[in-house]
Amino acid sequence: AQSVTQPDIHITVSEGASLELRCNYSYGATPYLFWYVQSPGQGLQLLLKYFSGDTLVQGIKGFEAEFKRSQSSFNLRKPSVHWSDAAEYFCAVGANNNDMRFGAGTRLTVKP
Amino acid sequence: EAGVAQSPRYKIIEKRQSVAFWCNPISGHATLYWYQQILGQGPKLLIQFQNNGVVDDSQLPKDRFSAERLKGVDSTLKIQPAKLEDSAVYLCASRDGQRGGTDTQYFGPGTRLTVL
């Protein structure tokens, strides 16, 4: 059965510092992988997705993620965090965009 | 382009009462999803529609939850009777659904349900 683990419940970084959010998945075939961001009181917004091809995926708002099959990981990165990036981040794995399983989320706090 | 609309945004009820949530997907989107997001957890899929037919309702607690998508557009999710553990945010999402599954799911703002 597919599953997603986000090991970090809460991360705090200083504004301008780099960021990496971890995501590990379990899936029997080549997965579809997603990162979503959720601001308070808002729905989820897609940051980026991986279906196939280049394992380094560029997304919106300056985010990128790298698919590493050998490590079953899809970590999200940003070189310089802005205060507006403070939010909850969810990694998800699915089959063909259906039956998506979400991780429990990582809450990002940005220090001034 | 208008996003996914949901109403109400907030609802407080007592246990054993009934409640209904409404979702209006993005125009033209064939696929619609309802998710339940309990505090501190990621969203969990409850039901998926393709047009007005159910594709997957394997995680829907059918003894108390029901959903319909009449005419393949708007959808309603109902809980009857509600339990304390149903307190959560109910998210609706939609996608085009016509391009082999690689298109993006768009989420609405959600309905926050509190059961007392």
mmCIF file of C-alpha atoms in Angstrom:
data_model
loop_
_atom_site.group_PDB
_atom_site.id
_atom_site.type_symbol
_atom_site.label_atom_id
_atom_site.label_comp_id
_atom_site.label_asym_id
_atom_site.label_seq_id
_atom_site.Cartn_x
_atom_site.Cartn_y
_atom_site.Cartn_z
ATOM 1 C CA ALA A 1 0.000 0.000 0.000
ATOM 2 C CA GLN A 2 1.227 3.475 -0.726
ATOM 3 C CA SER A 3 2.197 5.790 2.103
ATOM 4 C CA VAL A 4 4.059 9.012 2.724
ATOM 5 C CA THR A 5 6.236 10.005 5.657
ATOM 6 C CA GLN A 6 7.210 13.552 6.451
ATOM 7 C CA PRO A 7 9.680 13.126 9.323
ATOM 8 C CA ASP A 8 9.661 16.742 10.460
ATOM 9 C CA ILE A 9 6.478 17.983 12.093
ATOM 10 C CA HIS A 10 7.764 21.532 12.525
ATOM 11 C CA ILE A 11 10.754 23.395 11.094
ATOM 12 C CA THR A 12 11.945 26.908 11.882
ATOM 13 C CA VAL A 13 14.317 28.757 9.578
ATOM 14 C CA SER A 14 15.521 32.324 9.398
ATOM 15 C CA GLU A 15 14.408 34.513 6.539
ATOM 16 C CA GLY A 16 16.953 34.276 3.732
ATOM 17 C CA ALA A 17 18.213 30.870 4.825
ATOM 18 C CA SER A 18 17.905 27.759 2.692
ATOM 19 C CA LEU A 19 15.169 25.202 3.274
ATOM 20 C CA GLU A 20 14.803 21.480 2.772
ATOM 21 C CA LEU A 21 11.639 19.585 3.698
ATOM 22 C CA ARG A 22 11.892 15.828 3.695
ATOM 23 C CA CYS A 23 9.478 13.354 2.177
ATOM 24 C CA ASN A 24 9.794 9.591 1.988
ATOM 25 C CA TYR A 25 7.272 7.413 0.233
ATOM 26 C CA SER A 26 6.342 3.790 -0.138
ATOM 27 C CA TYR A 27 4.863 2.744 -3.459
ATOM 28 C CA GLY A 28 4.921 -0.405 -5.554
ATOM 29 C CA ALA A 29 5.466 1.192 -8.939
ATOM 30 C CA THR A 30 6.738 4.461 -10.333
ATOM 31 C CA PRO A 31 4.907 7.020 -8.240
ATOM 32 C CA TYR A 32 3.295 10.296 -9.065
ATOM 33 C CA LEU A 33 4.650 12.721 -6.444
ATOM 34 C CA PHE A 34 3.369 16.104 -5.363
ATOM 35 C CA TRP A 35 4.132 18.929 -2.982
ATOM 36 C CA TYR A 36 1.292 21.167 -1.803
ATOM 37 C CA VAL A 37 1.323 24.235 0.435
ATOM 38 C CA GLN A 38 -1.526 25.239 2.746
ATOM 39 C CA SER A 39 -1.736 28.654 4.352
ATOM 40 C CA PRO A 40 -4.042 29.174 7.355
ATOM 41 C CA GLY A 41 -7.684 29.099 6.305
ATOM 42 C CA GLN A 42 -6.772 28.301 2.722
ATOM 43 C CA GLY A 43 -7.066 25.259 0.537
ATOM 44 C CA LEU A 44 -4.052 23.408 -0.748
ATOM 45 C CA GLN A 45 -2.038 24.882 -3.590
ATOM 46 C CA LEU A 46 0.149 22.737 -5.803
ATOM 47 C CA LEU A 47 3.822 23.727 -5.703
ATOM 48 C CA LEU A 48 5.166 21.094 -8.068
ATOM 49 C CA LYS A 49 4.651 17.545 -9.275
ATOM 50 C CA TYR A 50 6.709 14.686 -10.667
ATOM 51 C CA PHE A 51 5.320 12.137 -13.102
ATOM 52 C CA SER A 52 8.344 11.108 -15.160
ATOM 53 C CA GLY A 53 11.466 12.436 -16.853
ATOM 54 C CA ASP A 54 13.919 14.825 -15.263
ATOM 55 C CA THR A 55 14.189 13.980 -11.579
ATOM 56 C CA LEU A 56 14.766 17.605 -10.589
ATOM 57 C CA VAL A 57 11.441 19.392 -10.759
ATOM 58 C CA GLN A 58 10.967 23.141 -10.697
ATOM 59 C CA GLY A 59 7.836 24.574 -9.148
ATOM 60 C CA ILE A 60 6.213 27.856 -8.325
ATOM 61 C CA LYS A 61 7.466 30.406 -5.796
ATOM 62 C CA GLY A 62 11.089 29.348 -6.299
ATOM 63 C CA PHE A 63 10.667 25.804 -4.975
ATOM 64 C CA GLU A 64 12.218 22.695 -6.440
ATOM 65 C CA ALA A 65 12.188 19.012 -5.540
ATOM 66 C CA GLU A 66 14.352 16.050 -6.458
ATOM 67 C CA PHE A 67 13.053 12.528 -6.976
ATOM 68 C CA LYS A 68 15.524 9.925 -5.752
ATOM 69 C CA ARG A 69 14.255 6.451 -6.495
ATOM 70 C CA SER A 70 17.069 4.706 -4.609
ATOM 71 C CA GLN A 71 16.151 6.567 -1.430
ATOM 72 C CA SER A 72 12.376 6.642 -2.015
ATOM 73 C CA SER A 73 12.528 10.367 -1.380
ATOM 74 C CA PHE A 74 11.119 13.537 -2.883
ATOM 75 C CA ASN A 75 12.561 16.378 -0.815
ATOM 76 C CA LEU A 76 11.460 19.967 -1.329
ATOM 77 C CA ARG A 77 14.061 22.743 -1.405
ATOM 78 C CA LYS A 78 14.251 26.500 -1.633
ATOM 79 C CA PRO A 79 17.555 28.418 -1.648
ATOM 80 C CA SER A 80 16.285 31.489 0.202
ATOM 81 C CA VAL A 81 13.135 31.499 2.322
ATOM 82 C CA HIS A 82 10.806 34.505 2.503
ATOM 83 C CA TRP A 83 8.529 35.342 5.430
ATOM 84 C CA SER A 84 5.540 34.637 3.188
ATOM 85 C CA ASP A 85 6.636 31.004 2.866
ATOM 86 C CA ALA A 86 5.447 30.283 6.414
ATOM 87 C CA ALA A 87 2.732 27.661 5.976
ATOM 88 C CA GLU A 88 2.031 23.930 6.158
ATOM 89 C CA TYR A 89 3.626 21.779 3.467
ATOM 90 C CA PHE A 90 2.255 18.420 2.367
ATOM 91 C CA CYS A 91 3.907 15.741 0.281
ATOM 92 C CA ALA A 92 1.626 13.309 -1.541
ATOM 93 C CA VAL A 93 1.977 10.160 -3.628
ATOM 94 C CA GLY A 94 -0.597 8.807 -6.013
ATOM 95 C CA ALA A 95 -1.360 6.671 -8.989
ATOM 96 C CA ASN A 96 -2.193 8.717 -12.022
ATOM 97 C CA ASN A 97 -3.379 11.647 -9.869
ATOM 98 C CA ASN A 98 -5.970 9.421 -8.221
ATOM 99 C CA ASP A 99 -6.007 7.812 -4.819
ATOM 100 C CA MET A 100 -3.497 10.331 -3.508
ATOM 101 C CA ARG A 101 -2.055 9.676 -0.072
ATOM 102 C CA PHE A 102 -0.848 12.700 1.828
ATOM 103 C CA GLY A 103 1.787 12.931 4.507
ATOM 104 C CA ALA A 104 0.957 14.478 7.871
ATOM 105 C CA GLY A 105 2.564 17.748 6.853
ATOM 106 C CA THR A 106 5.479 19.909 7.979
ATOM 107 C CA ARG A 107 4.762 23.289 9.498
ATOM 108 C CA LEU A 108 7.283 25.924 8.475
ATOM 109 C CA THR A 109 7.955 28.938 10.676
ATOM 110 C CA VAL A 110 10.130 31.742 9.308
ATOM 111 C CA LYS A 111 12.067 33.888 11.766
ATOM 112 C CA PRO A 112 12.738 37.509 10.829
ATOM 113 C CA GLU B 1 -10.841 31.592 -13.876
ATOM 114 C CA ALA B 2 -12.917 31.110 -10.731
ATOM 115 C CA GLY B 3 -11.625 28.563 -8.252
ATOM 116 C CA VAL B 4 -13.355 25.781 -6.397
ATOM 117 C CA ALA B 5 -16.111 27.215 -4.202
ATOM 118 C CA GLN B 6 -17.268 25.668 -0.941
ATOM 119 C CA SER B 7 -19.909 26.604 1.585
ATOM 120 C CA PRO B 8 -20.341 27.084 4.395
ATOM 121 C CA ARG B 9 -16.826 27.957 5.522
ATOM 122 C CA TYR B 10 -17.547 27.078 9.130
ATOM 123 C CA LYS B 11 -20.155 24.936 10.830
ATOM 124 C CA ILE B 12 -20.717 24.042 14.459
ATOM 125 C CA ILE B 13 -23.208 21.312 15.340
ATOM 126 C CA GLU B 14 -23.942 18.973 18.205
ATOM 127 C CA LYS B 15 -23.324 15.262 17.936
ATOM 128 C CA ARG B 16 -26.110 13.253 16.324
ATOM 129 C CA GLN B 17 -27.189 16.256 14.263
ATOM 130 C CA SER B 18 -26.987 16.300 10.472
ATOM 131 C CA VAL B 19 -24.893 18.590 8.296
ATOM 132 C CA ALA B 20 -24.347 19.156 4.590
ATOM 133 C CA PHE B 21 -21.513 20.763 2.672
ATOM 134 C CA TRP B 22 -21.658 22.114 -0.839
ATOM 135 C CA CYS B 23 -18.967 22.295 -3.512
ATOM 136 C CA ASN B 24 -18.931 24.011 -6.889
ATOM 137 C CA PRO B 25 -15.922 22.875 -8.925
ATOM 138 C CA ILE B 26 -14.070 24.801 -11.573
ATOM 139 C CA SER B 27 -16.201 25.052 -14.696
ATOM 140 C CA GLY B 28 -15.680 22.127 -17.030
ATOM 141 C CA HIS B 29 -13.840 19.937 -14.535
ATOM 142 C CA ALA B 30 -15.068 16.377 -14.839
ATOM 143 C CA THR B 31 -13.387 14.948 -11.748
ATOM 144 C CA LEU B 32 -14.368 15.994 -8.230
ATOM 145 C CA TYR B 33 -12.966 14.860 -4.885
ATOM 146 C CA TRP B 34 -13.987 15.203 -1.256
ATOM 147 C CA TYR B 35 -11.253 14.979 1.363
ATOM 148 C CA GLN B 36 -11.357 14.967 5.162
ATOM 149 C CA GLN B 37 -8.494 16.723 6.951
ATOM 150 C CA ILE B 38 -8.345 16.113 10.697
ATOM 151 C CA LEU B 39 -6.255 18.566 12.691
ATOM 152 C CA GLY B 40 -2.579 17.631 12.518
ATOM 153 C CA GLN B 41 -3.039 15.221 9.611
ATOM 154 C CA GLY B 42 -2.898 15.346 5.856
ATOM 155 C CA PRO B 43 -6.076 15.197 3.782
ATOM 156 C CA LYS B 44 -7.681 11.785 3.369
ATOM 157 C CA LEU B 45 -9.724 10.999 0.277
ATOM 158 C CA LEU B 46 -13.379 10.239 1.023
ATOM 159 C CA ILE B 47 -14.890 9.988 -2.434
ATOM 160 C CA GLN B 48 -14.070 10.669 -6.079
ATOM 161 C CA PHE B 49 -16.555 11.428 -8.841
ATOM 162 C CA GLN B 50 -16.037 11.327 -12.581
ATOM 163 C CA ASN B 51 -18.850 13.448 -14.000
ATOM 164 C CA ASN B 52 -21.845 12.233 -11.948
ATOM 165 C CA GLY B 53 -20.555 8.722 -11.311
ATOM 166 C CA VAL B 54 -18.629 7.474 -8.288
ATOM 167 C CA VAL B 55 -15.104 6.263 -9.101
ATOM 168 C CA ASP B 56 -13.851 5.537 -5.587
ATOM 169 C CA ASP B 57 -15.709 5.658 -2.276
ATOM 170 C CA SER B 58 -13.718 2.981 -0.488
ATOM 171 C CA GLN B 59 -12.780 5.290 2.399
ATOM 172 C CA LEU B 60 -16.206 6.870 2.846
ATOM 173 C CA PRO B 61 -17.933 5.772 6.101
ATOM 174 C CA LYS B 62 -21.133 4.884 4.339
ATOM 175 C CA ASP B 63 -23.144 4.298 7.504
ATOM 176 C CA ARG B 64 -23.165 8.043 8.148
ATOM 177 C CA PHE B 65 -21.616 9.811 5.156
ATOM 178 C CA SER B 66 -23.199 10.256 1.751
ATOM 179 C CA ALA B 67 -22.313 12.317 -1.288
ATOM 180 C CA GLU B 68 -23.856 13.078 -4.613
ATOM 181 C CA ARG B 69 -22.983 14.996 -7.730
ATOM 182 C CA LEU B 70 -26.171 15.641 -9.606
ATOM 183 C CA LYS B 71 -25.769 16.639 -13.252
ATOM 184 C CA GLY B 72 -22.016 16.216 -12.969
ATOM 185 C CA VAL B 73 -21.377 19.714 -11.647
ATOM 186 C CA ASP B 74 -22.042 20.708 -8.017
ATOM 187 C CA SER B 75 -21.630 18.197 -5.251
ATOM 188 C CA THR B 76 -23.009 17.785 -1.737
ATOM 189 C CA LEU B 77 -21.439 15.841 1.119
ATOM 190 C CA LYS B 78 -23.726 14.926 4.028
ATOM 191 C CA ILE B 79 -23.073 13.535 7.484
ATOM 192 C CA GLN B 80 -25.998 12.005 9.344
ATOM 193 C CA PRO B 81 -25.693 11.619 12.308
ATOM 194 C CA ALA B 82 -22.454 13.413 13.168
ATOM 195 C CA LYS B 83 -19.983 12.098 15.723
ATOM 196 C CA LEU B 84 -17.339 13.955 17.689
ATOM 197 C CA GLU B 85 -14.596 12.383 15.567
ATOM 198 C CA ASP B 86 -16.064 13.972 12.430
ATOM 199 C CA SER B 87 -14.653 17.335 13.514
ATOM 200 C CA ALA B 88 -12.329 18.227 10.648
ATOM 201 C CA VAL B 89 -11.907 20.398 7.584
ATOM 202 C CA TYR B 90 -13.715 19.023 4.551
ATOM 203 C CA LEU B 91 -11.941 19.889 1.347
ATOM 204 C CA CYS B 92 -13.329 19.714 -2.145
ATOM 205 C CA ALA B 93 -11.019 19.499 -5.149
ATOM 206 C CA SER B 94 -11.534 19.247 -8.876
ATOM 207 C CA ARG B 95 -9.505 18.642 -11.995
ATOM 208 C CA ASP B 96 -10.073 18.551 -15.692
ATOM 209 C CA GLY B 97 -9.863 14.764 -15.756
ATOM 210 C CA GLN B 98 -9.640 14.584 -19.531
ATOM 211 C CA ARG B 99 -5.900 14.334 -19.986
ATOM 212 C CA GLY B 100 -4.845 10.978 -18.651
ATOM 213 C CA GLY B 101 -4.469 11.977 -15.042
ATOM 214 C CA THR B 102 -1.491 14.308 -15.215
ATOM 215 C CA ASP B 103 -3.486 17.493 -14.741
ATOM 216 C CA THR B 104 -3.584 19.389 -11.474
ATOM 217 C CA GLN B 105 -6.102 19.050 -8.659
ATOM 218 C CA TYR B 106 -7.394 22.421 -7.508
ATOM 219 C CA PHE B 107 -8.599 22.674 -3.933
ATOM 220 C CA GLY B 108 -11.298 24.812 -2.414
ATOM 221 C CA PRO B 109 -10.837 26.668 0.907
ATOM 222 C CA GLY B 110 -12.619 23.948 2.862
ATOM 223 C CA THR B 111 -15.427 23.784 5.409
ATOM 224 C CA ARG B 112 -14.328 23.572 9.023
ATOM 225 C CA LEU B 113 -16.754 21.371 10.975
ATOM 226 C CA THR B 114 -16.829 21.324 14.758
ATOM 227 C CA VAL B 115 -18.976 18.677 16.431
ATOM 228 C CA LEU B 116 -19.747 19.357 20.099
#
